[in-house]
Tab-separated table of C-alpha atoms and ligand atoms in Angstrom:
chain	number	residue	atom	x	y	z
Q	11	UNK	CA	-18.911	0.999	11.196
Q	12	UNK	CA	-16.163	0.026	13.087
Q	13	UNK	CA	-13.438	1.707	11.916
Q	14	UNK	CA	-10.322	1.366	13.776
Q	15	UNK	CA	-8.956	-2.550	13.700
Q	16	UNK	CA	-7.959	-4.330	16.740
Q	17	UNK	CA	-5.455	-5.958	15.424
Q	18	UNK	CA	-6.910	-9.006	13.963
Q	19	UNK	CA	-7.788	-10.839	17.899
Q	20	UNK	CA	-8.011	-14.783	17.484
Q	21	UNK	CA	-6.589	-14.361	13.871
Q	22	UNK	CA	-5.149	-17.550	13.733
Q	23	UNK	CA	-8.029	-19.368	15.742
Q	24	UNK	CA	-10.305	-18.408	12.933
Q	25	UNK	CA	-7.765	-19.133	10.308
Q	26	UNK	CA	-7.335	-22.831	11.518
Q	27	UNK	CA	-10.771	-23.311	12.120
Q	28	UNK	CA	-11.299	-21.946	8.194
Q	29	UNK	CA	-8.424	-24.392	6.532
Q	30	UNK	CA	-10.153	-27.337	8.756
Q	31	UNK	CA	-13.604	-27.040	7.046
Q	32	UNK	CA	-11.949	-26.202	4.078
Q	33	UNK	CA	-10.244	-29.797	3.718
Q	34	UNK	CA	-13.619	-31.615	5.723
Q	35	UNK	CA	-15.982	-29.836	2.614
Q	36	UNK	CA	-13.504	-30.081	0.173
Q	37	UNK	CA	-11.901	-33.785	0.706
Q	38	UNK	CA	-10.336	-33.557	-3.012
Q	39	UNK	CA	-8.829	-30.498	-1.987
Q	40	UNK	CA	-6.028	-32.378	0.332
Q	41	UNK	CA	-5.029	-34.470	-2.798
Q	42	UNK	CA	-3.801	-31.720	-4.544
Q	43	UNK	CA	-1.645	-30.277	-1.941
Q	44	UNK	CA	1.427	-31.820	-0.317
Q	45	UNK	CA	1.145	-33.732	3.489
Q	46	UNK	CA	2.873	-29.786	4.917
Q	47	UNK	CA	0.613	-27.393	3.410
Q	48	UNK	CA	-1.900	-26.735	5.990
Q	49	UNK	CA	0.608	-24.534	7.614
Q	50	UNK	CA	1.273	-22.531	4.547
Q	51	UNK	CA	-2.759	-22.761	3.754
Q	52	UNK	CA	-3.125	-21.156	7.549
Q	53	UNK	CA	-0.670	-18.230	6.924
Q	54	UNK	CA	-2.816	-17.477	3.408
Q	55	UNK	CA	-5.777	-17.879	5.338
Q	56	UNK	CA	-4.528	-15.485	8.087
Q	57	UNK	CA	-3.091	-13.255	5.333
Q	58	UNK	CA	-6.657	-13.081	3.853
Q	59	UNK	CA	-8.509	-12.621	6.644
Q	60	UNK	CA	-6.264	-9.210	7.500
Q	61	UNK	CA	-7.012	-7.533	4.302
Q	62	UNK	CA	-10.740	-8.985	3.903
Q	63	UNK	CA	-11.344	-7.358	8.169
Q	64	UNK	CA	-9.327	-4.083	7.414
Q	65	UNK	CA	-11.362	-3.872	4.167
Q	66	UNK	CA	-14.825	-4.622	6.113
Q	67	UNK	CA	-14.136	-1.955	9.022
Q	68	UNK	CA	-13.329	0.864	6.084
Q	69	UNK	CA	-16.653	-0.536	4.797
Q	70	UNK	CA	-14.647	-0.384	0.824
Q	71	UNK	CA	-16.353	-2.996	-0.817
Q	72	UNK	CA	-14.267	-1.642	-3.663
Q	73	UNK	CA	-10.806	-2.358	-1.771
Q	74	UNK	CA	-12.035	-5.906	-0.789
Q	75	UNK	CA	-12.374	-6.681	-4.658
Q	76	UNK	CA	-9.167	-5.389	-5.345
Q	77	UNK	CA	-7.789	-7.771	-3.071
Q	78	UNK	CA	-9.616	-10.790	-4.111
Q	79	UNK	CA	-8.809	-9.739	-7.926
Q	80	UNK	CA	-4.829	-9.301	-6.518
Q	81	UNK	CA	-4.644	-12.275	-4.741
Q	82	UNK	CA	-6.612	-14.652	-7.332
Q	83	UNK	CA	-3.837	-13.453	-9.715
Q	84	UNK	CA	-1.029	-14.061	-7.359
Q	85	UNK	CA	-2.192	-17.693	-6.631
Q	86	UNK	CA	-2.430	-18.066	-10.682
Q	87	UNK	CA	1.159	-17.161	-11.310
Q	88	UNK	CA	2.614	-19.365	-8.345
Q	89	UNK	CA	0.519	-22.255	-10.185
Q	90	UNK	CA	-1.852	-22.915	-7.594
Q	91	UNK	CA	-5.329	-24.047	-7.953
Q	92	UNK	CA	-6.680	-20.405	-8.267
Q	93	UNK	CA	-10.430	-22.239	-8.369
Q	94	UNK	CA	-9.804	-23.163	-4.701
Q	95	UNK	CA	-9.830	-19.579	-3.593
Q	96	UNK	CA	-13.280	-19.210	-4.307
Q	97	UNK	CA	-14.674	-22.226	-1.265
Q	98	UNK	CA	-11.137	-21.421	1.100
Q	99	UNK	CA	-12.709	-17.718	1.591
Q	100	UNK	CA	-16.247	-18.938	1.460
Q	101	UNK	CA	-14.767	-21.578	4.752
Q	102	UNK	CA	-12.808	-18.171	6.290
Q	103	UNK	CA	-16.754	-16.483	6.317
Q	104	UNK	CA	-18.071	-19.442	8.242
Q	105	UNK	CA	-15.116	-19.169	10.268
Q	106	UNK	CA	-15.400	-15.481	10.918
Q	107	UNK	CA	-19.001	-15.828	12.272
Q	108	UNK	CA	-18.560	-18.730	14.244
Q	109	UNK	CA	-15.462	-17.204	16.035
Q	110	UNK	CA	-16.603	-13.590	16.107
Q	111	UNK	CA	-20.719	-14.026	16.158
Q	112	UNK	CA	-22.402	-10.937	15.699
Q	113	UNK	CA	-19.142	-8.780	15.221
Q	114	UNK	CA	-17.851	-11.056	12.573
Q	115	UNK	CA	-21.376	-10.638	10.291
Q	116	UNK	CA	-19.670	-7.201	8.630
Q	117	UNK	CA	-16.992	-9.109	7.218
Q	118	UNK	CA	-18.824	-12.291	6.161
Q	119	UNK	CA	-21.499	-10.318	4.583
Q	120	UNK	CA	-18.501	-8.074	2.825
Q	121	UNK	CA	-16.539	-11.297	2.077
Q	122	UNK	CA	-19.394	-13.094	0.259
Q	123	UNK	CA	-20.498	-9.847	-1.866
Q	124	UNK	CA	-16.826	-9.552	-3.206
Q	125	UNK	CA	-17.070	-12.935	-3.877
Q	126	UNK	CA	-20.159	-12.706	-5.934
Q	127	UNK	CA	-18.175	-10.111	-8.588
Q	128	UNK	CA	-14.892	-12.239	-8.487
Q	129	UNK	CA	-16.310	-14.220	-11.646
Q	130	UNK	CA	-17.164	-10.467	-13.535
Q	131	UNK	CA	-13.733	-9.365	-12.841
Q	132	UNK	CA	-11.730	-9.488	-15.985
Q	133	UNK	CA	-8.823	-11.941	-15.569
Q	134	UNK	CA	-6.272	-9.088	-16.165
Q	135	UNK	CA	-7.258	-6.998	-13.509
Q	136	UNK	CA	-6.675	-3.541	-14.397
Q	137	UNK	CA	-5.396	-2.621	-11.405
Q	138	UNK	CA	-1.900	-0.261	-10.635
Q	139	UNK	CA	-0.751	-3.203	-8.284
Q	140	UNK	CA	-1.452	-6.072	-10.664
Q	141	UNK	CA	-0.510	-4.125	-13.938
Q	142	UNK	CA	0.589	-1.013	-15.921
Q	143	UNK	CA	1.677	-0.058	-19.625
Q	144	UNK	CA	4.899	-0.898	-21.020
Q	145	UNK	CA	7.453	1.233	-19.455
Q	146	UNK	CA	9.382	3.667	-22.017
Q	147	UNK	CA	12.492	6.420	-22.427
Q	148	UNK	CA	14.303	6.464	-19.255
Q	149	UNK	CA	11.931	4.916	-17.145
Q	150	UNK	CA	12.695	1.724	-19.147
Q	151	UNK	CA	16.233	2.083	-18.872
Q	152	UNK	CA	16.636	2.594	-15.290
Q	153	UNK	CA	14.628	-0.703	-14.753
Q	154	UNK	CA	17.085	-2.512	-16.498
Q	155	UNK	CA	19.620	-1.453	-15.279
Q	156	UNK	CA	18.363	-2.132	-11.700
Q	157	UNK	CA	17.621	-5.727	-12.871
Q	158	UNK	CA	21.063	-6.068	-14.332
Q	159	UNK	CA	22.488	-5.189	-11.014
Q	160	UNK	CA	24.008	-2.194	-12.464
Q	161	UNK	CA	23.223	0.346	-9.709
Q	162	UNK	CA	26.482	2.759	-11.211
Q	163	UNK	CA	23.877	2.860	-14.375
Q	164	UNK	CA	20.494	3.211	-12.833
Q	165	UNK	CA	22.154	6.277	-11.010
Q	166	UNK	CA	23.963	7.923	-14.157
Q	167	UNK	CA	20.063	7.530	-15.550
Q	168	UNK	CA	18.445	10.015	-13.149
Q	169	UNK	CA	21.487	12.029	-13.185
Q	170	UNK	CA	21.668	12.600	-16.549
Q	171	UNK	CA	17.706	12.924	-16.746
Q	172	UNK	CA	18.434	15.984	-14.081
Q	173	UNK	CA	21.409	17.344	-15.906
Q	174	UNK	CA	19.056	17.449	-19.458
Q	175	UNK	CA	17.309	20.105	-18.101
Q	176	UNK	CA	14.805	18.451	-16.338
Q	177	UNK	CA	13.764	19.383	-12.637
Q	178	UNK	CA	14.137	17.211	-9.823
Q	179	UNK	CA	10.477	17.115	-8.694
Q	180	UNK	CA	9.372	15.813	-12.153
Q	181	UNK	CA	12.464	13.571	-13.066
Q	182	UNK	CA	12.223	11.641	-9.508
Q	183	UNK	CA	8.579	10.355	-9.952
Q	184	UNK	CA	8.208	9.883	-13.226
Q	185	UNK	CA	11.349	7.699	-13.803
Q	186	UNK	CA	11.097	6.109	-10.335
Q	187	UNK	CA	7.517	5.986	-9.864
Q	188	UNK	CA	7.119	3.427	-12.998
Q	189	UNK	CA	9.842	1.660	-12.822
Q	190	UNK	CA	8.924	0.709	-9.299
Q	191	UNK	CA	5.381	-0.532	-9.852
Q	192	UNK	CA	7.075	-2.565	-13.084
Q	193	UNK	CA	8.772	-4.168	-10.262
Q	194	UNK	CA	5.922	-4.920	-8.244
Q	195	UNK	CA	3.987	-6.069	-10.900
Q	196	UNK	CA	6.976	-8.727	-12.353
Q	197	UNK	CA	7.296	-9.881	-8.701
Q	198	UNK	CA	3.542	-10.510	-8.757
Q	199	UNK	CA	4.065	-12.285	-11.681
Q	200	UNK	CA	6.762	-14.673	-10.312
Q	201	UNK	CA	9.217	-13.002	-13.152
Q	202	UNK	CA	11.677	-11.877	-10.290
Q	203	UNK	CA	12.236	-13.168	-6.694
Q	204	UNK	CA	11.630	-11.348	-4.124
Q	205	UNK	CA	15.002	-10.702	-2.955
Q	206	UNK	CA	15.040	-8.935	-6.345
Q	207	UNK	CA	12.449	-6.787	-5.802
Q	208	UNK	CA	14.114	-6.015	-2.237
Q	209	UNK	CA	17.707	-4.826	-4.363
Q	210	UNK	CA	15.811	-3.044	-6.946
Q	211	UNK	CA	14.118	-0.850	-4.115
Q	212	UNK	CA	17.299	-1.024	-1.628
Q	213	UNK	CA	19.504	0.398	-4.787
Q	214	UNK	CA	16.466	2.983	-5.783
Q	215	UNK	CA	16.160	4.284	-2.202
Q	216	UNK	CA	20.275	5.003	-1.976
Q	217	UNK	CA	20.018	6.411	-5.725
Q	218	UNK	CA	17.211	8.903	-4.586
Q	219	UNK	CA	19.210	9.989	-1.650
Q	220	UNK	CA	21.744	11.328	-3.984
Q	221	UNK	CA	20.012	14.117	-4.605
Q	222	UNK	CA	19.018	15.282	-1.192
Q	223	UNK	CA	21.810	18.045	-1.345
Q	224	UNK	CA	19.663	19.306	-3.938
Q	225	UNK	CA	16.966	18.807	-2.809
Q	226	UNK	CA	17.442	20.786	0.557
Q	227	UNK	CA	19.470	23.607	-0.964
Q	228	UNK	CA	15.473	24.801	-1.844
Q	229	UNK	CA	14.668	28.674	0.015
Q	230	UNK	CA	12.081	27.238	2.507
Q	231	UNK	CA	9.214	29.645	2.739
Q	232	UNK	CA	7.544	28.685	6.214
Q	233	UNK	CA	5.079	26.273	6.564
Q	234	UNK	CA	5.891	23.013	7.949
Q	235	UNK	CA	5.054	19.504	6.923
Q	236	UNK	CA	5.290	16.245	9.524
Q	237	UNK	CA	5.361	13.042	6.799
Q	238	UNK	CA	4.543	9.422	8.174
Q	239	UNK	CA	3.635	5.895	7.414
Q	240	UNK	CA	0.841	4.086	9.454
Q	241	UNK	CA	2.182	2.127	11.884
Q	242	UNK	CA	2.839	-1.172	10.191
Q	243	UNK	CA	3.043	0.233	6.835
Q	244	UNK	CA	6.497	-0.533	5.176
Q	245	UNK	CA	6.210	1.200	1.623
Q	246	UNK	CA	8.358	4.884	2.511
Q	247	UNK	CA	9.262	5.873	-1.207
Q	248	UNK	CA	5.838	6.873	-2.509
Q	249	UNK	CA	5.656	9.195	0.927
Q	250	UNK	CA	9.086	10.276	0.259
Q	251	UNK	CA	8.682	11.481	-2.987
Q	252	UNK	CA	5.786	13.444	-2.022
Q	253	UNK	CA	7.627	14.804	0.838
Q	254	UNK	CA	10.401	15.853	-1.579
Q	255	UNK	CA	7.783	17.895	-3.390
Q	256	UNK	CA	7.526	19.901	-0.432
Q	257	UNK	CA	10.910	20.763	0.122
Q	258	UNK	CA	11.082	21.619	-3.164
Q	259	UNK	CA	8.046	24.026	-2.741
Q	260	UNK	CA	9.672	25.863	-0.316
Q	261	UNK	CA	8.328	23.568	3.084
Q	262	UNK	CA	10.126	23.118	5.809
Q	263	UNK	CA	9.675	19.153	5.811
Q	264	UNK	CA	10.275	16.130	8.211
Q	265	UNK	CA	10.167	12.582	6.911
Q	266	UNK	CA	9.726	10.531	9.859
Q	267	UNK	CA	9.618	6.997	7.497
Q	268	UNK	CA	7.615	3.550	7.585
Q	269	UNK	CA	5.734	2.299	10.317
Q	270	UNK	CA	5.828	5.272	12.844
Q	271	UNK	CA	4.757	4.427	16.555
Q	272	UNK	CA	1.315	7.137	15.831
Q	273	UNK	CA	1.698	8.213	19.804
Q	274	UNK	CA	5.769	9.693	18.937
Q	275	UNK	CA	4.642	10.904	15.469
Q	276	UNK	CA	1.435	13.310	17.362
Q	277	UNK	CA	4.214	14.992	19.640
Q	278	UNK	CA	6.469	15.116	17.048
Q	279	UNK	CA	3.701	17.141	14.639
Q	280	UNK	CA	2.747	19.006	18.211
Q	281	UNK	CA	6.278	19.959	18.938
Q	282	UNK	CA	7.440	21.038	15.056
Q	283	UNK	CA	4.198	23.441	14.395
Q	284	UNK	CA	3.406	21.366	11.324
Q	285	UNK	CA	0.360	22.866	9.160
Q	286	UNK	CA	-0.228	19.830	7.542
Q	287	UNK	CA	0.113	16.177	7.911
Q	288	UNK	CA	0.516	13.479	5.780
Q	289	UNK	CA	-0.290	10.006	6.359
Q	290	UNK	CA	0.598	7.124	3.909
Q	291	UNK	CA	-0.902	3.592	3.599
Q	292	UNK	CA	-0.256	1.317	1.141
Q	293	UNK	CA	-1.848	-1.485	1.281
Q	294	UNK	CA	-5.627	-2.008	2.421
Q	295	UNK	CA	-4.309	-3.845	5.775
Q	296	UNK	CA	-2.538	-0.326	6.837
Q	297	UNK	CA	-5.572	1.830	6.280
Q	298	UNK	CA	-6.991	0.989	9.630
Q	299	UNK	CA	-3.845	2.150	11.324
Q	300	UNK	CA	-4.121	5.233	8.841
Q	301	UNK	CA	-7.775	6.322	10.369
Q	302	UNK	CA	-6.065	5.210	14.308
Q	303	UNK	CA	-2.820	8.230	14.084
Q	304	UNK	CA	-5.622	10.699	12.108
Q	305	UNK	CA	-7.614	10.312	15.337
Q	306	UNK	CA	-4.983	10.550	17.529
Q	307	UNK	CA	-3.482	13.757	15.752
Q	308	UNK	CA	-6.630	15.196	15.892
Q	309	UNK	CA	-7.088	15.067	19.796
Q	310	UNK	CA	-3.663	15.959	20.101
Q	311	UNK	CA	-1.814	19.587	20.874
Q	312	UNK	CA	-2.519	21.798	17.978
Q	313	UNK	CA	-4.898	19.294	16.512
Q	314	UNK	CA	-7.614	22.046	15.685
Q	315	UNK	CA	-4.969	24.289	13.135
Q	316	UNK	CA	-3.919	21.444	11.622
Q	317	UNK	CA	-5.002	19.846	8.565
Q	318	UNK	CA	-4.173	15.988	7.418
Q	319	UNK	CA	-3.503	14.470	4.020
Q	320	UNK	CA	-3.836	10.884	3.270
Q	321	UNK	CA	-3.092	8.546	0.592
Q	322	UNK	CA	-1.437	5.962	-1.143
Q	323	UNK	CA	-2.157	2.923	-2.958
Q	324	UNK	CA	-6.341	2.341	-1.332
Q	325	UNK	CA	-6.969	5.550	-1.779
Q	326	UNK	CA	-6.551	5.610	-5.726
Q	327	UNK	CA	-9.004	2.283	-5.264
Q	328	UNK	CA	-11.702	4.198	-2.954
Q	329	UNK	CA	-12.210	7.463	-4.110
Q	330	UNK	CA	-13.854	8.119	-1.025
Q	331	UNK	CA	-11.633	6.622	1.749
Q	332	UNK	CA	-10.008	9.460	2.809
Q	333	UNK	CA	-13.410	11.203	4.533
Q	334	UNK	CA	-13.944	7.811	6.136
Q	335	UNK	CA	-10.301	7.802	7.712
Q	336	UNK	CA	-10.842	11.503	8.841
Q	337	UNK	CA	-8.651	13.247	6.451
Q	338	UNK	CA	-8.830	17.039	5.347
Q	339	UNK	CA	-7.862	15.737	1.168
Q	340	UNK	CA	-6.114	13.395	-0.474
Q	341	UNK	CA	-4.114	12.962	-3.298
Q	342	UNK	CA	-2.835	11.215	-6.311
Q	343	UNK	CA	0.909	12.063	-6.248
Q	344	UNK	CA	3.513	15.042	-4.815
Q	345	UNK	CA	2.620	17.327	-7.582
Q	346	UNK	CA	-1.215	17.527	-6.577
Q	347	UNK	CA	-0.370	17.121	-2.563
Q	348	UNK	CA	1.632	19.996	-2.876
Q	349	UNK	CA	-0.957	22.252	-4.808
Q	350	UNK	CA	-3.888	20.941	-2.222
Q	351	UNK	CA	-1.364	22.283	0.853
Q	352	UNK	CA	-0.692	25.427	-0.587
Q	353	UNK	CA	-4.145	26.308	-1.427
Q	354	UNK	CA	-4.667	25.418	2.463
Q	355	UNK	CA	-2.004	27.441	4.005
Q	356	UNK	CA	-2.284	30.490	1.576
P	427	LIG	C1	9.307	-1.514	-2.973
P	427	LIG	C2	8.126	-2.342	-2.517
P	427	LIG	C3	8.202	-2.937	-1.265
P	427	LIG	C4	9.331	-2.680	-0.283
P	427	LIG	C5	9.162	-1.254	0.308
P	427	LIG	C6	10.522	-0.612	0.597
P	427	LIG	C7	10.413	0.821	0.982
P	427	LIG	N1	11.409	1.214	1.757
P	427	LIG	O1	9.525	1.597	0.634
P	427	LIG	C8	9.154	-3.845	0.751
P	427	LIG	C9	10.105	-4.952	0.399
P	427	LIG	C10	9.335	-3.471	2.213
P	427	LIG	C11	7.723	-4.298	0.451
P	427	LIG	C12	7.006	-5.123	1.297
P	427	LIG	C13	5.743	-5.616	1.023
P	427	LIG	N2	5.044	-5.450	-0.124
P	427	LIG	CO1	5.554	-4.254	-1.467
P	427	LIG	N3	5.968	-3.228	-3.049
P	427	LIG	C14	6.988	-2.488	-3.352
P	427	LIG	C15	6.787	-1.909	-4.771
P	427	LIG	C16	7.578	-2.779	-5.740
P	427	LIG	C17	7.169	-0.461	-4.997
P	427	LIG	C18	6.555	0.554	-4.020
P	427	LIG	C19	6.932	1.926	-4.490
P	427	LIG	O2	7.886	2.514	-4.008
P	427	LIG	N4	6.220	2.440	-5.521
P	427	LIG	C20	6.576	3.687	-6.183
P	427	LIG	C21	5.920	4.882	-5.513
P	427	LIG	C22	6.372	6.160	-6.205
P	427	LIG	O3	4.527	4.769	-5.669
P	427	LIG	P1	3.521	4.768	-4.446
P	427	LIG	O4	4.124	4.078	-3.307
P	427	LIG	O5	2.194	4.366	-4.935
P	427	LIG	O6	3.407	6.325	-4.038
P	427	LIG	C23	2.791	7.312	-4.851
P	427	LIG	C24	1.292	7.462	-4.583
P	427	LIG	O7	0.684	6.298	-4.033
P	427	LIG	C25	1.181	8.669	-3.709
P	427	LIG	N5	1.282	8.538	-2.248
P	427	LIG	C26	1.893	7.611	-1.491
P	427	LIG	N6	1.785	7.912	-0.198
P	427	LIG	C27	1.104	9.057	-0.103
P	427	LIG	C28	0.716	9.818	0.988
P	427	LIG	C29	-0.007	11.003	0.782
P	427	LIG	C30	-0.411	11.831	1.950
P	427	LIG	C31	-0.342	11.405	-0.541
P	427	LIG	C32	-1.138	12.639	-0.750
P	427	LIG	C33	0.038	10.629	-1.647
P	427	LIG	C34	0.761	9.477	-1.415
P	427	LIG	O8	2.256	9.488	-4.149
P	427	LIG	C35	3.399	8.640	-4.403
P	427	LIG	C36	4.326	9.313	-5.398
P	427	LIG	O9	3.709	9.468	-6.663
P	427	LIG	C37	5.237	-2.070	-4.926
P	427	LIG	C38	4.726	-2.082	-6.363
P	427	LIG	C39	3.868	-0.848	-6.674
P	427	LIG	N7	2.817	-1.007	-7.427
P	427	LIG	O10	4.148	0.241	-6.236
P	427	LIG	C40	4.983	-3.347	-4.106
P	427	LIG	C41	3.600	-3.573	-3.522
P	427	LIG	C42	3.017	-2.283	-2.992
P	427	LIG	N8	3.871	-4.516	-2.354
P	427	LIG	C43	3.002	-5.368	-2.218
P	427	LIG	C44	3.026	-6.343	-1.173
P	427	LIG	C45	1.947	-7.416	-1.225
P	427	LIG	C46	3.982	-6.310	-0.152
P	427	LIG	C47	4.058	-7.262	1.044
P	427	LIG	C48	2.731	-7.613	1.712
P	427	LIG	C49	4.807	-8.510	0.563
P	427	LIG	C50	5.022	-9.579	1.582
P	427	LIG	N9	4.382	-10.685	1.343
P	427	LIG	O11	5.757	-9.388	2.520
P	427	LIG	C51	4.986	-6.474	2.000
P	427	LIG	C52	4.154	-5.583	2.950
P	427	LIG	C53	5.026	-4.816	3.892
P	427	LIG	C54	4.262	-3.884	4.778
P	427	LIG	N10	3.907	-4.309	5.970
P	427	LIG	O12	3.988	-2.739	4.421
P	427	LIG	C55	1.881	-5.284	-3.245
P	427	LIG	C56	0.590	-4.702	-2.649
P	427	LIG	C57	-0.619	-5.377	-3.263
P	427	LIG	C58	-1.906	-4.962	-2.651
P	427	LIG	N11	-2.957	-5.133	-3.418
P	427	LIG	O13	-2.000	-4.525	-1.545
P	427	LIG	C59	2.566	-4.412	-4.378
P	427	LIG	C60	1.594	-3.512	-5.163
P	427	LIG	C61	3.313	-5.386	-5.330
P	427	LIG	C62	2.379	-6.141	-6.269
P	427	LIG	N12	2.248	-5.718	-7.514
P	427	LIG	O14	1.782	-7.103	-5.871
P	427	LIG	N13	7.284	-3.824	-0.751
């Protein structure tokens, strides 16, 4: 299995050579799209091919389906010909082997099994990205307020939340945590823009921060935790939230943020004595780059004494991931993070 991506090499050879046969097999095809689109159909083709490689070198069948399943939704709620997905991806296998040969038979062969299910998959996918319950109590409220604008609101929600007796390392996931994938999923949905969904998690991020006088007024009890995105990965607030757990624990905790370079984040875990790390991917195209800094810390200085937590997003989809990215555990949120660590360094 080849498990650390290079980067997607001759991406966009392979995704131009995928939209060609896809309009020379499918002449009806260019009648429904505008004279312009075969750029936009190349950056969707590019866009798939990422996910459908990172998902073949992690060897996840089940994240490849929850792309497909994602992005066959998506399409739908832009009001695109959702029944064109189906021959586009079967063009991007062809396309795959005839740029890659041998090396590009993983992901064909991966490709054209998710494709099989697609038609099994219910059309609701129930899926955290795609969908979620109706959001109650305050977790309801601080949404709408967000989507009102009202930031002065959302923040006198998780204030008061705090101030009714409820502790910070409960109040800040369960309010935020919701509200945030309601987000997601109405920006999937084509309910809000997506320089919507960038306020909403601008205003949440500055809200959050708020209560980091709080937060680190905790007695710290020792160990030390080194917190990090995979390099390319932009989603920080699940990570930070589970980093916050920590420092409310009693860890001594650094949040180094999205996308960190992985050779600066194995010094930095080197130089700070951290007992754990934790590594966070969000999406399936990140994963790869997950497994690459796991490697790398575990070569590094004080690589052996050190154990590694991963998660996110994929790793809720593939029970299993974490093993094949080299990880010591993984988790679903702070709460259980924080009682795998301590159980570790006890
Ligand atoms: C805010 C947001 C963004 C922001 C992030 C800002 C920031 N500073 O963090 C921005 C605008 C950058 C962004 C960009 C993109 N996003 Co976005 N984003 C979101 C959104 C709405 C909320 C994320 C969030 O904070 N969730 C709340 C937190 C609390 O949940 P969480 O992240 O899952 O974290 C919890 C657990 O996963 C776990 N956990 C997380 N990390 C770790 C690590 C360890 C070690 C452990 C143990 C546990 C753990 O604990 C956390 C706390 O409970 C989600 C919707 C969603 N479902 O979450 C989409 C979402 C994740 N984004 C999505 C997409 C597609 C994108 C883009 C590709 C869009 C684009 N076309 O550009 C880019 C990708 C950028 C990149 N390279 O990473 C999709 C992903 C779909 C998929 N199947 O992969 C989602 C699901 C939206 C959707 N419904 O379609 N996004």
């Amino acid at each position: 299995m080849n498990m650390v991506l290079p980067g997607t090499p001759n991406g966009a050879e392979i995704a131009a050579l995928g939209v060609e046969a896809f309009y020379s097999h499918h002449p009806s095809a260019a009648l429904r799209y505008p004279a312009g689109a075969r750029d936009a159909c190349r950056r969707d083709m590019l866009m798939h091919l990422i996910y459908v490689e990172a998902a073949a070198a992690l060897d996840s069948l089940p994240l490849l389906i929850d792309y497909l399943a994602w992005v066959r939704a998506l399409i739908g709620n832009l009001g695109l010909p959702v029944a064109d997905l189906r021959p586009a991806l079967d063009c991007l296998a062809q396309a795959v082997e005839a740029v890659r040969g041998s090396q590009g038979q993983d992901t064909a062969r991966l490709l054209r099994r998710g494709l099989r299910e697609l038609d099994r998959l219910p059309p609701e996918f129930a899926s955290l990205a795609c969908s979620g319950g109706p959001l109650t109590g305050p977790s309801a409220k601080f949404l709408a307020a967000l989507l009102a604008f009202d930031y002065p609101k959302a923040a006198a929600i998780l204030f008061d939340a705090v101030e009714g007796g409820a502790d910070i390392a409960a109040t800040l996931p369960d309010i935020v945590g919701p509200a945030m994938r309601e987000v997601g999923r109405l920006w999937h949905r084509g309910q809000i823009t997506v320089a919507e969904e960038h306020a909403a998690s601008a205003a949440t991020q500055v809200i959050m921060a708020r209560f980091y006088p709080r937060i680190f007024a905790t007695e710290r009890r020792g160990p030390v935790l080194v917190a990090a995105c995979a390099e390319g990965e932009l989603h920080e607030m699940g990570l930070r939230m589970v980093t916050d757990q920590f420092q409310l624990g009693g860890w001594e905790t650094h949040f180094l943020g999205a996308s960190t370079p992985p050779k600066a984040m194995a010094a930095f875990a080197a130089r700070s004595g951290a007992a754990v790390v934790a590594v966070s991917a969000m999406t399936v195209a990140s994963v790869p780059a997950a497994a690459s800094l796991i490697a790398l810390l575990r070569t590094s200085p004080g690589g052996n004494g050190r154990k590694i937590l991963a998660g996110g997003y994929p790793f809720s989809v593939d029970q299993d991931l974490w093993r094949r990215v080299g990880a010591d555990g993984t988790a679903a949120d702070g709460r259980q993070a924080l009682a795998l660590a301590d159980d570790w360094v006890r």
